[in-house]
Amino acid sequence: MAITARAGVLAAIGAVVVALAAPSWTGVVAVAAVVLLLIVVDLLLAGGVRGLVFTRDGDTSTRLGEPAEVRLTITNPGRRRVRGQVRDAWPPSAGVVRDRAPVLVPPGERRTVAVELRPTRRGERQAFRVTVRSAGPLGIAARQGSHRVPWVVRVLPPFHSRRHLPARLTRLQQLDGRQAALVRGAGTEFDSLREYVIGDDVRSIDWRATARARDVMVRTWRPERDRHVLLVLDTGRTSAGRVGDEPRLDAMLEAALLLATLASRAGDRVDLLAYDRQVRTSVRGTSVPALVNALALLEPSLVETDARGLVGEVLRRTPHRSLVVLLTGLDVAPLEEGLLPVLPSLTARHRLLVASVADPRVAEMARGRGSAEAVYEAAAAERTLAERRHVEALLRRKGVEVVDAEPDALPPALADRYLALKAAGRL
């Protein structure tokens, strides 16, 4: 039961009138009794809330930053109308625009209330409970009850980096020979013969075909297809650090999604593995939408990544030579103590590409000179940058490709490096 503000106002007005007319406790008690009687009558005439039937429908998924709509249908099987207010409770990260709405459901009918969500975090957002307050005809008392009406909205990664996809697909078409561009490399596949034109690589001349023809003939090549690309996401402690307004892991997801989409369009088979001290997510050779769906639930773990276990898991899953793209940090201590000692066993079998998210704030601090505090910050930033360059040099000397870029620049930079490796036939 709920007592509305109107009941309090009536009681106060009645008490004032009695006090002015006949200042005695008997009058005050009489007014209180009348108000209590009105409350009881109003409560008895209010529509019941326990027997209401609730159903939901609407969106079950949305991208981060985009709206979703979930509709709540209320059916009244009782004999009195339900007039009042309904509150649909969701967690704060669901971003409910308006969680309360007036409702009027006559007996035997149903009404639908739409709830708009604008989630602020990835993952699954679950409805908490629905609370209905049904007021009586006088509006001074109300019945109130809560119901569990489950619903889950999965918030997918925003995939802002897809804006870089058209330009990379154009380059991919050029590599495939669908436009007037030739590719030559040790790992490319022979495509066809054509006449020599000025600017062609003389190493592409096919002398046997030239001897049979009247013109000089050259071979055209196309990149190999159906290669295996394994995306490995390091979900350990370093991925939880915030770069700007979001965790480093979110920037890694953007880069992984762009590369996965591009590699799939190129005809390569793409798998994904998320690991810290255990496998967090594993996707094998499925479509990009399935990959996006799996990445929606991925969260960083506040533990140090087990590099030996990660390398062992990669070797167990990929017995044949593949391109392994490891998205991790370039922090000195974790790499020197963790990854570098076990790196030879990985690079001996696969081509390794390490991609890392650089913090633009560090570069900004390195340029500071306005005060003593800014100079100290600049010195610390320069030391951090020097350590990253040192780690990058160590990896390159071991035959590892390295891409280190700020969050917005990492996805296109990683995609460009993949295209360069494909063009050179090094996958």
Coordinates of C-alpha atoms in Angstrom, one line a residue:
M1 CA 0.0 0.0 0.0
A2 CA 1.2 3.5 -0.7
I3 CA -0.2 6.8 0.7
T4 CA -0.1 9.6 -1.8
A5 CA 0.7 13.3 -1.1
R6 CA -3.0 14.1 -1.6
A7 CA -4.0 12.2 1.6
G8 CA -1.5 14.2 3.6
V9 CA -2.8 17.4 2.3
L10 CA -6.4 16.4 3.1
A11 CA -5.4 15.5 6.7
A12 CA -3.6 18.7 7.2
I13 CA -6.5 20.9 5.9
G14 CA -9.0 19.0 8.0
A15 CA -6.9 19.4 11.1
V16 CA -6.5 23.2 10.5
V17 CA -10.3 23.6 9.9
V18 CA -11.2 21.7 13.1
A19 CA -8.6 23.6 15.1
L20 CA -10.1 27.0 14.0
A21 CA -13.7 25.9 14.4
A22 CA -13.6 23.9 17.6
P23 CA -10.2 23.5 19.2
S24 CA -10.5 20.2 20.8
W25 CA -8.8 16.8 20.5
T26 CA -12.2 15.2 19.7
G27 CA -12.5 17.1 16.5
V28 CA -8.9 16.3 15.4
V29 CA -9.5 12.6 16.1
A30 CA -12.7 12.8 14.0
V31 CA -10.9 14.3 11.1
A32 CA -8.2 11.7 11.3
A33 CA -10.8 9.0 11.3
V34 CA -12.5 10.4 8.2
V35 CA -9.3 10.7 6.4
L36 CA -8.3 7.1 7.3
L37 CA -11.7 5.9 6.1
L38 CA -11.2 7.7 2.8
I39 CA -7.8 6.1 2.5
V40 CA -9.2 2.6 3.1
V41 CA -12.1 3.1 0.7
D42 CA -9.7 4.5 -2.0
L43 CA -7.4 1.6 -1.4
L44 CA -10.1 -1.0 -1.8
L45 CA -11.3 0.5 -5.0
A46 CA -7.9 0.7 -6.6
G47 CA -7.1 -1.9 -9.2
G48 CA -5.0 -4.8 -8.1
V49 CA -1.3 -5.1 -9.2
R50 CA -0.4 -8.6 -8.1
G51 CA -2.4 -10.3 -10.8
L52 CA -1.1 -8.1 -13.7
V53 CA 0.6 -10.0 -16.5
F54 CA 3.7 -8.6 -18.1
T55 CA 5.4 -9.5 -21.4
R56 CA 8.3 -7.9 -23.3
D57 CA 9.4 -7.6 -26.9
G58 CA 11.7 -5.4 -28.8
D59 CA 15.5 -5.1 -29.4
T60 CA 17.8 -7.8 -28.1
S61 CA 21.0 -6.2 -29.3
T62 CA 22.4 -2.8 -30.2
R63 CA 25.7 -1.2 -30.8
L64 CA 27.3 0.9 -28.1
G65 CA 26.2 4.5 -28.6
E66 CA 23.1 3.6 -30.6
P67 CA 19.5 3.5 -29.1
A68 CA 17.4 0.4 -28.4
E69 CA 13.7 0.1 -27.7
V70 CA 12.2 -2.5 -25.4
R71 CA 8.4 -2.6 -25.1
L72 CA 6.6 -3.7 -22.0
T73 CA 3.0 -5.0 -22.4
I74 CA 0.8 -4.9 -19.3
T75 CA -2.4 -7.1 -19.3
N76 CA -5.0 -6.5 -16.6
P77 CA -7.1 -9.7 -15.9
G78 CA -8.8 -8.1 -12.9
R79 CA -12.3 -6.5 -12.6
R80 CA -11.1 -2.9 -11.8
R81 CA -9.0 -0.6 -14.0
V82 CA -5.4 0.0 -13.1
R83 CA -4.6 3.7 -13.2
G84 CA -1.3 5.0 -12.0
Q85 CA 2.4 4.7 -12.8
V86 CA 4.8 2.0 -14.0
R87 CA 8.6 2.0 -13.4
D88 CA 10.8 -0.2 -15.5
A89 CA 14.1 -0.5 -13.6
W90 CA 17.4 -1.2 -15.5
P91 CA 21.0 -0.8 -14.4
P92 CA 22.5 2.7 -14.8
S93 CA 24.8 1.5 -17.7
A94 CA 21.7 0.6 -19.7
G95 CA 21.1 4.3 -20.1
V96 CA 17.3 4.3 -19.7
V97 CA 16.0 7.7 -21.1
R98 CA 12.8 7.6 -19.1
D99 CA 12.0 4.8 -16.7
R100 CA 8.6 6.0 -15.4
A101 CA 5.4 6.3 -17.4
P102 CA 1.7 6.9 -16.6
V103 CA -0.5 3.9 -17.3
L104 CA -4.3 3.2 -17.6
V105 CA -5.3 -0.4 -18.2
P106 CA -9.1 -1.1 -18.2
P107 CA -10.3 -4.5 -17.0
G108 CA -9.5 -7.3 -19.5
E109 CA -7.4 -5.1 -21.7
R110 CA -3.7 -4.5 -22.3
R111 CA -1.4 -1.5 -22.8
T112 CA 2.2 -1.2 -24.0
V113 CA 4.9 1.1 -22.6
A114 CA 8.0 1.7 -24.7
V115 CA 11.4 2.1 -22.9
E116 CA 14.3 3.7 -24.8
L117 CA 17.8 2.6 -23.9
R118 CA 21.1 4.3 -24.7
P119 CA 23.7 2.0 -23.2
T120 CA 27.0 3.4 -22.0
R121 CA 29.0 0.1 -21.7
R122 CA 29.4 -3.1 -23.7
G123 CA 28.1 -6.4 -22.5
E124 CA 24.7 -7.7 -21.5
R125 CA 22.2 -5.3 -19.8
Q126 CA 19.5 -7.1 -17.9
A127 CA 16.1 -5.6 -16.8
F128 CA 15.8 -5.5 -13.0
R129 CA 12.1 -5.4 -12.1
V130 CA 8.9 -3.6 -13.0
T131 CA 7.1 -1.7 -10.3
V132 CA 3.4 -0.7 -10.7
R133 CA 1.6 1.8 -8.5
S134 CA -2.2 1.6 -9.0
A135 CA -4.1 4.6 -7.5
G136 CA -7.7 4.6 -6.3
P137 CA -10.4 6.8 -7.7
L138 CA -9.8 9.6 -5.1
G139 CA -6.0 9.5 -5.7
I140 CA -5.2 9.5 -2.0
A141 CA -4.0 5.8 -1.7
A142 CA -2.5 3.3 -4.1
R143 CA -1.6 -0.4 -4.3
Q144 CA 2.1 -1.0 -5.3
G145 CA 3.8 -4.2 -6.3
S146 CA 6.9 -5.4 -8.2
H147 CA 7.3 -8.1 -10.8
R148 CA 10.3 -9.8 -12.4
V149 CA 10.0 -9.4 -16.1
P150 CA 13.4 -10.7 -17.5
W151 CA 14.9 -9.2 -20.7
V152 CA 18.5 -8.9 -21.9
V153 CA 19.9 -6.4 -24.4
R154 CA 23.4 -7.3 -25.6
V155 CA 25.5 -4.2 -26.3
L156 CA 27.9 -4.8 -29.2
P157 CA 31.2 -3.0 -29.8
P158 CA 30.5 0.3 -31.8
F159 CA 32.9 -0.7 -34.6
H160 CA 33.7 2.9 -35.5
S161 CA 36.7 1.7 -37.5
R162 CA 34.4 0.4 -40.2
R163 CA 34.7 3.8 -41.8
H164 CA 38.2 2.8 -42.9
L165 CA 36.9 -0.4 -44.6
P166 CA 36.0 1.0 -48.1
A167 CA 39.5 2.3 -48.8
R168 CA 41.1 -0.9 -47.7
L169 CA 38.7 -3.0 -49.8
T170 CA 39.7 -0.9 -52.8
R171 CA 43.4 -1.7 -52.1
L172 CA 42.4 -5.4 -51.7
Q173 CA 40.7 -5.4 -55.1
Q174 CA 43.9 -3.9 -56.6
L175 CA 45.9 -6.7 -55.0
D176 CA 43.5 -9.3 -56.3
G177 CA 43.9 -8.0 -59.8
R178 CA 40.4 -6.7 -60.3
Q179 CA 41.9 -3.3 -61.0
A180 CA 44.9 -2.4 -63.1
A181 CA 47.6 -3.2 -60.5
L182 CA 50.1 -6.0 -60.4
V183 CA 51.6 -7.7 -57.4
R184 CA 54.7 -9.8 -57.3
G185 CA 56.1 -11.7 -54.4
A186 CA 57.4 -15.0 -53.2
G187 CA 54.2 -16.2 -51.7
T188 CA 51.8 -15.0 -54.5
E189 CA 49.9 -17.2 -56.9
F190 CA 50.3 -17.0 -60.7
D191 CA 47.2 -15.5 -62.3
S192 CA 47.7 -14.9 -66.1
L193 CA 49.9 -13.6 -68.9
R194 CA 49.7 -10.3 -70.7
E195 CA 51.8 -8.0 -72.9
Y196 CA 54.7 -6.1 -71.3
V197 CA 54.2 -2.4 -70.7
I198 CA 56.8 0.2 -69.6
G199 CA 57.2 0.1 -65.9
D200 CA 56.6 -3.7 -65.4
D201 CA 59.2 -5.6 -63.3
V202 CA 61.5 -7.3 -65.8
R203 CA 61.6 -10.3 -63.4
S204 CA 58.0 -10.9 -64.3
I205 CA 58.8 -11.6 -67.9
D206 CA 57.9 -15.1 -69.0
W207 CA 60.6 -15.9 -71.6
R208 CA 59.0 -19.1 -72.8
A209 CA 55.7 -17.4 -73.5
T210 CA 57.6 -14.5 -75.1
A211 CA 59.4 -17.0 -77.4
R212 CA 56.0 -18.3 -78.6
A213 CA 54.5 -14.9 -79.0
R214 CA 55.3 -11.8 -81.1
D215 CA 55.4 -9.5 -78.0
V216 CA 57.2 -9.7 -74.6
M217 CA 54.8 -11.4 -72.2
V218 CA 54.8 -10.9 -68.4
R219 CA 53.2 -12.9 -65.7
T220 CA 50.6 -11.3 -63.4
W221 CA 50.2 -12.4 -59.9
R222 CA 47.6 -12.3 -57.2
P223 CA 47.8 -12.6 -53.5
E224 CA 47.3 -16.0 -52.0
R225 CA 43.9 -16.7 -50.5
D226 CA 42.6 -19.0 -47.9
R227 CA 45.3 -18.2 -45.4
H228 CA 44.8 -18.5 -41.7
V229 CA 44.8 -15.4 -39.5
L230 CA 44.6 -15.8 -35.7
L231 CA 43.7 -12.7 -33.7
V232 CA 44.9 -13.0 -30.1
L233 CA 43.6 -10.4 -27.6
D234 CA 45.6 -10.0 -24.4
T235 CA 42.8 -9.4 -21.8
G236 CA 45.2 -9.1 -18.8
R237 CA 46.0 -6.2 -16.6
T238 CA 47.4 -3.9 -19.2
S239 CA 44.2 -4.1 -21.3
A240 CA 42.3 -2.5 -18.4
G241 CA 44.2 0.7 -18.4
R242 CA 42.2 3.7 -19.7
V243 CA 43.4 5.5 -22.8
G244 CA 41.3 8.7 -23.1
D245 CA 37.7 7.9 -22.1
E246 CA 37.8 4.1 -22.7
P247 CA 39.7 1.0 -21.7
R248 CA 42.6 0.0 -23.9
L249 CA 40.8 -3.2 -24.6
D250 CA 38.0 -1.3 -26.5
A251 CA 40.6 0.2 -28.9
M252 CA 42.0 -3.3 -29.4
L253 CA 38.6 -4.6 -30.3
E254 CA 38.1 -1.9 -32.9
A255 CA 41.4 -2.9 -34.5
A256 CA 40.6 -6.6 -34.4
L257 CA 37.1 -6.1 -35.9
L258 CA 38.5 -4.1 -38.9
L259 CA 41.2 -6.6 -39.5
A260 CA 38.8 -9.5 -39.2
T261 CA 36.4 -8.0 -41.7
L262 CA 39.1 -7.2 -44.2
A263 CA 40.8 -10.6 -43.9
S264 CA 37.4 -12.3 -44.4
R265 CA 36.7 -10.3 -47.5
A266 CA 40.2 -11.3 -48.7
G267 CA 39.2 -15.0 -48.5
D268 CA 41.3 -15.7 -45.4
R269 CA 40.1 -17.8 -42.5
V270 CA 39.9 -15.7 -39.3
D271 CA 39.9 -17.2 -35.8
L272 CA 40.0 -15.3 -32.5
L273 CA 41.4 -16.1 -29.1
A274 CA 41.1 -13.9 -25.9
Y275 CA 43.5 -15.0 -23.1
D276 CA 45.0 -13.8 -19.9
R277 CA 45.5 -16.7 -17.5
Q278 CA 42.8 -18.7 -19.2
V279 CA 40.7 -18.6 -22.4
R280 CA 38.1 -15.9 -22.1
T281 CA 36.7 -16.1 -25.6
S282 CA 37.4 -18.4 -28.6
V283 CA 35.8 -18.1 -32.0
R284 CA 36.8 -20.4 -34.9
G285 CA 36.2 -19.6 -38.5
T286 CA 32.8 -18.0 -38.1
S287 CA 31.3 -14.9 -39.7
V288 CA 32.2 -11.4 -38.6
P289 CA 28.7 -10.9 -37.0
A290 CA 29.4 -13.9 -34.8
L291 CA 32.8 -12.4 -33.9
V292 CA 31.2 -9.1 -33.0
N293 CA 28.7 -10.9 -30.8
A294 CA 31.4 -12.8 -28.9
L295 CA 33.5 -9.7 -28.4
A296 CA 30.5 -7.9 -26.8
L297 CA 31.0 -9.8 -23.5
L298 CA 34.7 -9.5 -23.3
E299 CA 36.1 -7.6 -20.3
P300 CA 39.6 -7.0 -19.0
S301 CA 40.9 -9.0 -16.1
L302 CA 43.1 -7.4 -13.4
V303 CA 45.7 -10.2 -13.5
E304 CA 49.1 -10.5 -15.1
T305 CA 48.9 -12.4 -18.4
D306 CA 50.5 -15.8 -18.5
A307 CA 52.6 -15.4 -21.6
R308 CA 53.8 -19.1 -21.6
G309 CA 50.2 -20.3 -21.4
L310 CA 49.2 -17.9 -24.1
V311 CA 51.9 -19.1 -26.5
G312 CA 51.1 -22.7 -25.6
E313 CA 47.4 -22.2 -26.4
V314 CA 48.3 -20.5 -29.8
L315 CA 50.6 -23.4 -30.8
R316 CA 48.0 -26.0 -29.8
R317 CA 45.3 -24.3 -31.9
T318 CA 47.3 -23.5 -35.0
P319 CA 49.6 -26.4 -36.0
H320 CA 50.1 -25.0 -39.5
R321 CA 51.8 -21.8 -40.4
S322 CA 49.6 -18.8 -39.8
L323 CA 49.6 -15.0 -39.3
V324 CA 49.3 -14.5 -35.5
V325 CA 48.2 -11.0 -34.6
L326 CA 48.8 -10.3 -30.9
L327 CA 47.1 -7.2 -29.5
T328 CA 48.8 -6.4 -26.3
G329 CA 50.8 -3.7 -24.5
L330 CA 54.4 -2.7 -25.1
D331 CA 55.2 -2.3 -21.4
V332 CA 58.8 -3.3 -20.7
A333 CA 58.4 -5.5 -17.6
P334 CA 55.6 -7.8 -18.8
L335 CA 57.2 -8.3 -22.2
E336 CA 60.8 -8.8 -21.1
E337 CA 59.8 -11.2 -18.3
G338 CA 56.8 -12.8 -20.0
L339 CA 56.6 -12.8 -23.8
L340 CA 60.3 -12.4 -25.0
P341 CA 61.6 -15.7 -23.3
V342 CA 58.9 -17.8 -25.0
L343 CA 58.9 -15.9 -28.3
P344 CA 61.2 -18.1 -30.3
S345 CA 58.8 -21.1 -30.1
L346 CA 56.1 -18.9 -31.6
T347 CA 58.1 -17.2 -34.3
A348 CA 59.7 -20.5 -35.4
R349 CA 56.3 -21.7 -36.6
H350 CA 54.2 -18.6 -37.4
R351 CA 54.5 -15.1 -38.6
L352 CA 53.9 -12.8 -35.6
L353 CA 52.5 -9.3 -35.7
V354 CA 52.2 -7.4 -32.4
A355 CA 49.8 -4.4 -32.3
S356 CA 49.7 -2.1 -29.3
V357 CA 47.6 1.0 -28.3
A358 CA 49.7 4.1 -27.6
D359 CA 48.4 6.7 -25.1
P360 CA 48.2 10.1 -26.8
R361 CA 48.4 11.8 -23.4
V362 CA 52.0 10.5 -23.1
A363 CA 53.0 12.2 -26.3
E364 CA 51.2 15.4 -25.2
M365 CA 53.1 15.4 -21.9
A366 CA 56.4 14.9 -23.7
R367 CA 55.8 18.3 -25.5
G368 CA 55.2 20.2 -22.2
R369 CA 57.7 22.9 -21.2
G370 CA 55.6 25.7 -19.6
S371 CA 56.5 25.1 -15.9
A372 CA 58.7 23.0 -13.7
E373 CA 55.9 20.5 -13.2
A374 CA 55.4 20.2 -17.0
V375 CA 59.1 19.6 -17.5
Y376 CA 59.1 16.8 -15.0
E377 CA 56.1 15.3 -16.7
A378 CA 57.8 15.6 -20.1
A379 CA 60.9 13.8 -18.7
A380 CA 58.7 10.9 -17.4
A381 CA 56.8 10.8 -20.8
E382 CA 60.1 10.7 -22.7
R383 CA 61.3 7.8 -20.6
T384 CA 58.1 5.9 -21.3
L385 CA 58.4 6.5 -25.0
A386 CA 62.0 5.4 -25.0
E387 CA 61.1 2.2 -23.2
R388 CA 58.4 1.5 -25.9
R389 CA 60.9 2.1 -28.7
H390 CA 63.4 -0.2 -26.9
V391 CA 60.8 -3.0 -26.7
E392 CA 59.7 -2.4 -30.3
A393 CA 63.4 -2.7 -31.4
L394 CA 63.8 -6.0 -29.4
L395 CA 60.7 -7.5 -31.1
R396 CA 61.8 -6.4 -34.6
R397 CA 65.2 -8.0 -34.1
K398 CA 63.4 -11.3 -33.4
G399 CA 61.5 -11.0 -36.7
V400 CA 58.3 -9.7 -35.3
E401 CA 56.2 -7.1 -37.1
V402 CA 55.1 -4.2 -34.7
V403 CA 52.3 -1.7 -35.0
D404 CA 52.2 0.9 -32.3
A405 CA 49.6 3.6 -32.7
E406 CA 47.1 5.8 -30.9
P407 CA 43.5 4.4 -30.5
D408 CA 42.0 6.1 -33.6
A409 CA 45.0 5.3 -35.7
L410 CA 45.6 1.7 -34.7
P411 CA 42.8 0.0 -36.7
P412 CA 43.8 1.5 -40.1
A413 CA 47.5 1.1 -39.4
L414 CA 47.0 -2.6 -38.5
A415 CA 44.9 -3.1 -41.6
D416 CA 47.5 -1.5 -43.8
R417 CA 50.3 -3.7 -42.4
Y418 CA 48.1 -6.8 -43.1
L419 CA 47.7 -5.6 -46.7
A420 CA 51.4 -5.0 -47.0
L421 CA 52.2 -8.5 -45.8
K422 CA 49.7 -9.9 -48.2
A423 CA 51.1 -7.9 -51.1
A424 CA 54.6 -9.1 -50.4
G425 CA 53.4 -12.7 -50.1
R426 CA 54.6 -13.0 -46.5
L427 CA 51.5 -14.5 -44.9

